[in-house]
């Protein structure tokens, strides 16, 4: 599981190196203030709030005129060890002299000892520049959990709305 995440991160860096004018940024700690509102459907309908403390890393690559990709890794240590790997399309635009808006959408794979879950995510983040290369990121989004591939996939679903998360990021 961890090897796959490392391979995906290396591939993301390699894909970025192919393009000469790629703007890259790395945000760490994106879900340090993470809590979520879960709305479940299917057989077990319920709504609950779950506070969690998660640290993640997100690499954003801008290939041309704001269009690019995002790669994220989220390790989860709790009742079971999991690692989430997300890869998706990202759009970035400057909304003021010191603030960028980044919207991303795509699949997330959650690897655990019991199998692989496939989720879909959409995020909206605001990057506030502190210096030319350092920024603070604030954002939230929506995650749709559809279950474990091969077993209960799409029999039940969870809509997860994370609380706004804070991260520190670097442009390079």
PDB file of C-alpha atoms in Angstrom:
ATOM      1  CA  UNK A   1       0.000   0.000   0.000  1.00  0.00           C
ATOM      2  CA  UNK A   2       2.684   2.455   0.990  1.00  0.00           C
ATOM      3  CA  UNK A   3       4.758   1.442  -2.015  1.00  0.00           C
ATOM      4  CA  UNK A   4       1.875   2.229  -4.356  1.00  0.00           C
ATOM      5  CA  UNK A   5       1.456   5.674  -2.817  1.00  0.00           C
ATOM      6  CA  UNK A   6       5.181   6.349  -3.193  1.00  0.00           C
ATOM      7  CA  UNK A   7       5.112   5.171  -6.819  1.00  0.00           C
ATOM      8  CA  UNK A   8       2.149   7.435  -7.586  1.00  0.00           C
ATOM      9  CA  UNK A   9       3.910  10.418  -6.038  1.00  0.00           C
ATOM     10  CA  UNK A  10       7.070   9.720  -8.054  1.00  0.00           C
ATOM     11  CA  UNK A  11       4.987   9.379 -11.227  1.00  0.00           C
ATOM     12  CA  UNK A  12       3.318  12.700 -10.488  1.00  0.00           C
ATOM     13  CA  UNK A  13       6.733  14.368 -10.170  1.00  0.00           C
ATOM     14  CA  UNK A  14       7.904  12.659 -13.380  1.00  0.00           C
ATOM     15  CA  UNK A  15       4.791  13.791 -15.252  1.00  0.00           C
ATOM     16  CA  UNK A  16       5.450  17.322 -14.078  1.00  0.00           C
ATOM     17  CA  UNK A  17       9.058  17.163 -15.248  1.00  0.00           C
ATOM     18  CA  UNK A  18       7.887  16.390 -18.788  1.00  0.00           C
ATOM     19  CA  UNK A  19       6.407  19.864 -19.070  1.00  0.00           C
ATOM     20  CA  UNK A  20       8.951  22.701 -19.120  1.00  0.00           C
ATOM     21  CA  UNK A  21       6.674  25.372 -17.670  1.00  0.00           C
ATOM     22  CA  UNK A  22       5.005  23.502 -14.846  1.00  0.00           C
ATOM     23  CA  UNK A  23       4.236  25.505 -11.707  1.00  0.00           C
ATOM     24  CA  UNK A  24       4.205  23.199  -8.694  1.00  0.00           C
ATOM     25  CA  UNK A  25       3.119  23.690  -5.104  1.00  0.00           C
ATOM     26  CA  UNK A  26       3.125  21.357  -2.117  1.00  0.00           C
ATOM     27  CA  UNK A  27       0.740  21.755   0.832  1.00  0.00           C
ATOM     28  CA  UNK A  28       1.311  19.818   4.067  1.00  0.00           C
ATOM     29  CA  UNK A  29      -1.132  19.353   6.920  1.00  0.00           C
ATOM     30  CA  UNK A  30      -4.212  19.945   4.819  1.00  0.00           C
ATOM     31  CA  UNK A  31      -6.563  18.082   7.120  1.00  0.00           C
ATOM     32  CA  UNK A  32      -5.040  18.982  10.469  1.00  0.00           C
ATOM     33  CA  UNK A  33      -8.315  20.617  11.526  1.00  0.00           C
ATOM     34  CA  UNK A  34     -10.428  17.900   9.980  1.00  0.00           C
ATOM     35  CA  UNK A  35     -13.913  17.057  11.123  1.00  0.00           C
ATOM     36  CA  UNK A  36     -16.719  15.813   8.961  1.00  0.00           C
ATOM     37  CA  UNK A  37     -20.445  15.691   8.597  1.00  0.00           C
ATOM     38  CA  UNK A  38     -21.450  12.300   7.172  1.00  0.00           C
ATOM     39  CA  UNK A  39     -24.777  11.721   5.481  1.00  0.00           C
ATOM     40  CA  UNK A  40     -25.254   8.029   4.732  1.00  0.00           C
ATOM     41  CA  UNK A  41     -27.687   6.438   2.356  1.00  0.00           C
ATOM     42  CA  UNK A  42     -28.641   2.990   1.233  1.00  0.00           C
ATOM     43  CA  UNK A  43     -29.560   0.393   3.842  1.00  0.00           C
ATOM     44  CA  UNK A  44     -28.121   2.213   6.886  1.00  0.00           C
ATOM     45  CA  UNK A  45     -29.256   5.835   6.637  1.00  0.00           C
ATOM     46  CA  UNK A  46     -27.740   8.127   9.268  1.00  0.00           C
ATOM     47  CA  UNK A  47     -26.213  11.549   9.823  1.00  0.00           C
ATOM     48  CA  UNK A  48     -23.277  12.035  12.186  1.00  0.00           C
ATOM     49  CA  UNK A  49     -20.437  14.406  12.997  1.00  0.00           C
ATOM     50  CA  UNK A  50     -17.002  12.824  13.403  1.00  0.00           C
ATOM     51  CA  UNK A  51     -14.018  14.868  14.626  1.00  0.00           C
ATOM     52  CA  UNK A  52     -10.686  13.536  13.346  1.00  0.00           C
ATOM     53  CA  UNK A  53      -7.075  14.617  13.236  1.00  0.00           C
ATOM     54  CA  UNK A  54      -5.492  13.817   9.878  1.00  0.00           C
ATOM     55  CA  UNK A  55      -2.336  15.113   8.242  1.00  0.00           C
ATOM     56  CA  UNK A  56      -2.050  14.966   4.477  1.00  0.00           C
ATOM     57  CA  UNK A  57       0.202  16.116   1.656  1.00  0.00           C
ATOM     58  CA  UNK A  58      -1.069  17.579  -1.606  1.00  0.00           C
ATOM     59  CA  UNK A  59       0.956  18.341  -4.717  1.00  0.00           C
ATOM     60  CA  UNK A  60      -0.634  20.726  -7.232  1.00  0.00           C
ATOM     61  CA  UNK A  61       0.754  21.018 -10.754  1.00  0.00           C
ATOM     62  CA  UNK A  62      -0.281  23.807 -13.128  1.00  0.00           C
ATOM     63  CA  UNK A  63       0.554  22.756 -16.685  1.00  0.00           C
ATOM     64  CA  UNK A  64      -0.907  25.629 -18.712  1.00  0.00           C
ATOM     65  CA  UNK A  65      -3.160  28.607 -17.945  1.00  0.00           C
ATOM     66  CA  UNK A  66      -4.398  27.225 -14.645  1.00  0.00           C
ATOM     67  CA  UNK A  67      -5.143  23.685 -15.877  1.00  0.00           C
ATOM     68  CA  UNK A  68      -3.287  20.869 -14.184  1.00  0.00           C
ATOM     69  CA  UNK A  69      -3.517  17.989 -11.771  1.00  0.00           C
ATOM     70  CA  UNK A  70      -3.499  17.336  -8.071  1.00  0.00           C
ATOM     71  CA  UNK A  71      -2.024  14.365  -6.202  1.00  0.00           C
ATOM     72  CA  UNK A  72      -2.806  13.853  -2.520  1.00  0.00           C
ATOM     73  CA  UNK A  73      -1.727  11.332   0.105  1.00  0.00           C
ATOM     74  CA  UNK A  74      -3.541  10.919   3.426  1.00  0.00           C
ATOM     75  CA  UNK A  75      -2.358   8.290   5.929  1.00  0.00           C
ATOM     76  CA  UNK A  76      -4.942   7.338   8.567  1.00  0.00           C
ATOM     77  CA  UNK A  77      -3.888   5.742  11.851  1.00  0.00           C
ATOM     78  CA  UNK A  78      -6.745   4.565  14.036  1.00  0.00           C
ATOM     79  CA  UNK A  79      -8.672   1.325  14.415  1.00  0.00           C
ATOM     80  CA  UNK A  80      -7.076   0.219  11.147  1.00  0.00           C
ATOM     81  CA  UNK A  81      -4.179   1.611   9.167  1.00  0.00           C
ATOM     82  CA  UNK A  82      -5.254   3.122   5.856  1.00  0.00           C
ATOM     83  CA  UNK A  83      -3.680   5.311   3.229  1.00  0.00           C
ATOM     84  CA  UNK A  84      -5.685   7.438   0.851  1.00  0.00           C
ATOM     85  CA  UNK A  85      -4.275   8.374  -2.554  1.00  0.00           C
ATOM     86  CA  UNK A  86      -6.136  10.924  -4.650  1.00  0.00           C
ATOM     87  CA  UNK A  87      -5.345  12.027  -8.199  1.00  0.00           C
ATOM     88  CA  UNK A  88      -7.472  14.478 -10.099  1.00  0.00           C
ATOM     89  CA  UNK A  89      -7.927  17.487 -12.325  1.00  0.00           C
ATOM     90  CA  UNK A  90      -7.132  20.856 -10.755  1.00  0.00           C
ATOM     91  CA  UNK A  91      -7.885  24.377 -11.920  1.00  0.00           C
ATOM     92  CA  UNK A  92      -6.033  27.330 -10.401  1.00  0.00           C
ATOM     93  CA  UNK A  93      -6.742  31.031 -10.846  1.00  0.00           C
ATOM     94  CA  UNK A  94      -5.497  34.228  -9.231  1.00  0.00           C
ATOM     95  CA  UNK A  95      -8.355  36.088  -7.506  1.00  0.00           C
ATOM     96  CA  UNK A  96      -6.320  38.890  -5.925  1.00  0.00           C
ATOM     97  CA  UNK A  97      -2.746  40.091  -5.548  1.00  0.00           C
ATOM     98  CA  UNK A  98      -2.123  37.629  -2.702  1.00  0.00           C
ATOM     99  CA  UNK A  99      -4.779  34.913  -3.084  1.00  0.00           C
ATOM    100  CA  UNK A 100      -5.299  31.965  -5.452  1.00  0.00           C
ATOM    101  CA  UNK A 101      -8.339  29.737  -5.848  1.00  0.00           C
ATOM    102  CA  UNK A 102      -7.752  26.047  -6.569  1.00  0.00           C
ATOM    103  CA  UNK A 103     -10.618  23.696  -7.414  1.00  0.00           C
ATOM    104  CA  UNK A 104      -9.946  19.971  -7.827  1.00  0.00           C
ATOM    105  CA  UNK A 105     -12.047  16.912  -8.625  1.00  0.00           C
ATOM    106  CA  UNK A 106     -11.230  13.227  -9.081  1.00  0.00           C
ATOM    107  CA  UNK A 107     -11.075   9.733  -7.587  1.00  0.00           C
ATOM    108  CA  UNK A 108      -9.559   8.754  -4.261  1.00  0.00           C
ATOM    109  CA  UNK A 109      -8.344   5.241  -3.536  1.00  0.00           C
ATOM    110  CA  UNK A 110      -8.204   4.188   0.129  1.00  0.00           C
ATOM    111  CA  UNK A 111      -5.943   1.198   0.707  1.00  0.00           C
ATOM    112  CA  UNK A 112      -6.387  -0.835   3.893  1.00  0.00           C
ATOM    113  CA  UNK A 113      -5.792  -4.364   5.096  1.00  0.00           C
ATOM    114  CA  UNK A 114      -9.352  -5.342   4.183  1.00  0.00           C
ATOM    115  CA  UNK A 115      -9.257  -4.057   0.589  1.00  0.00           C
ATOM    116  CA  UNK A 116      -9.496  -0.942  -1.570  1.00  0.00           C
ATOM    117  CA  UNK A 117     -12.239   1.668  -1.343  1.00  0.00           C
ATOM    118  CA  UNK A 118     -13.017   3.980  -4.245  1.00  0.00           C
ATOM    119  CA  UNK A 119     -14.267   7.458  -3.398  1.00  0.00           C
ATOM    120  CA  UNK A 120     -14.803  10.637  -5.399  1.00  0.00           C
ATOM    121  CA  UNK A 121     -13.852  14.109  -4.180  1.00  0.00           C
ATOM    122  CA  UNK A 122     -14.272  17.744  -5.043  1.00  0.00           C
ATOM    123  CA  UNK A 123     -12.352  20.476  -3.221  1.00  0.00           C
ATOM    124  CA  UNK A 124     -12.137  24.251  -3.188  1.00  0.00           C
ATOM    125  CA  UNK A 125      -9.056  25.801  -1.586  1.00  0.00           C
ATOM    126  CA  UNK A 126      -7.821  29.357  -1.140  1.00  0.00           C
ATOM    127  CA  UNK A 127      -4.055  29.949  -0.995  1.00  0.00           C
ATOM    128  CA  UNK A 128      -3.083  33.140   0.847  1.00  0.00           C
ATOM    129  CA  UNK A 129       0.490  34.221   0.077  1.00  0.00           C
ATOM    130  CA  UNK A 130       2.750  34.930   3.046  1.00  0.00           C
ATOM    131  CA  UNK A 131       5.910  35.319   0.962  1.00  0.00           C
ATOM    132  CA  UNK A 132       6.648  34.674  -2.700  1.00  0.00           C
ATOM    133  CA  UNK A 133       7.081  30.931  -2.067  1.00  0.00           C
ATOM    134  CA  UNK A 134       5.170  30.337   1.200  1.00  0.00           C
ATOM    135  CA  UNK A 135       1.382  30.325   1.596  1.00  0.00           C
ATOM    136  CA  UNK A 136      -1.420  29.270   3.931  1.00  0.00           C
ATOM    137  CA  UNK A 137      -4.183  27.147   2.434  1.00  0.00           C
ATOM    138  CA  UNK A 138      -7.773  27.115   3.705  1.00  0.00           C
ATOM    139  CA  UNK A 139     -10.384  24.938   2.040  1.00  0.00           C
ATOM    140  CA  UNK A 140     -13.091  22.326   2.150  1.00  0.00           C
ATOM    141  CA  UNK A 141     -14.965  20.124  -0.272  1.00  0.00           C
ATOM    142  CA  UNK A 142     -17.128  17.061  -0.670  1.00  0.00           C
ATOM    143  CA  UNK A 143     -16.199  13.387  -0.590  1.00  0.00           C
ATOM    144  CA  UNK A 144     -18.534  10.657  -1.811  1.00  0.00           C
ATOM    145  CA  UNK A 145     -17.618   7.268  -0.322  1.00  0.00           C
ATOM    146  CA  UNK A 146     -19.069   4.381  -2.292  1.00  0.00           C
ATOM    147  CA  UNK A 147     -17.530   1.418  -0.479  1.00  0.00           C
ATOM    148  CA  UNK A 148     -14.996  -1.317  -1.035  1.00  0.00           C
ATOM    149  CA  UNK A 149     -14.323  -2.458  -4.582  1.00  0.00           C
ATOM    150  CA  UNK A 150     -15.555  -5.960  -5.231  1.00  0.00           C
ATOM    151  CA  UNK A 151     -17.687  -6.369  -2.099  1.00  0.00           C
ATOM    152  CA  UNK A 152     -20.209  -3.717  -1.149  1.00  0.00           C
ATOM    153  CA  UNK A 153     -19.270  -1.129  -3.757  1.00  0.00           C
ATOM    154  CA  UNK A 154     -22.110   1.347  -4.378  1.00  0.00           C
ATOM    155  CA  UNK A 155     -24.636  -0.516  -2.198  1.00  0.00           C
ATOM    156  CA  UNK A 156     -24.350   2.232   0.397  1.00  0.00           C
ATOM    157  CA  UNK A 157     -22.883   5.703   0.115  1.00  0.00           C
ATOM    158  CA  UNK A 158     -21.636   8.444   2.386  1.00  0.00           C
ATOM    159  CA  UNK A 159     -21.520  12.144   1.555  1.00  0.00           C
ATOM    160  CA  UNK A 160     -18.763  13.666   3.658  1.00  0.00           C
ATOM    161  CA  UNK A 161     -18.437  17.421   4.068  1.00  0.00           C
ATOM    162  CA  UNK A 162     -15.119  18.189   5.789  1.00  0.00           C
ATOM    163  CA  UNK A 163     -14.785  21.210   8.036  1.00  0.00           C
ATOM    164  CA  UNK A 164     -12.446  23.853   6.606  1.00  0.00           C
ATOM    165  CA  UNK A 165      -8.880  22.573   6.762  1.00  0.00           C
ATOM    166  CA  UNK A 166      -5.684  24.553   7.146  1.00  0.00           C
ATOM    167  CA  UNK A 167      -2.315  23.774   5.545  1.00  0.00           C
ATOM    168  CA  UNK A 168       1.093  25.355   5.013  1.00  0.00           C
ATOM    169  CA  UNK A 169       2.353  25.256   1.435  1.00  0.00           C
ATOM    170  CA  UNK A 170       5.385  26.014  -0.701  1.00  0.00           C
ATOM    171  CA  UNK A 171       5.605  27.037  -4.371  1.00  0.00           C
ATOM    172  CA  UNK A 172       8.562  25.681  -6.307  1.00  0.00           C
TER     173      UNK A 172
END
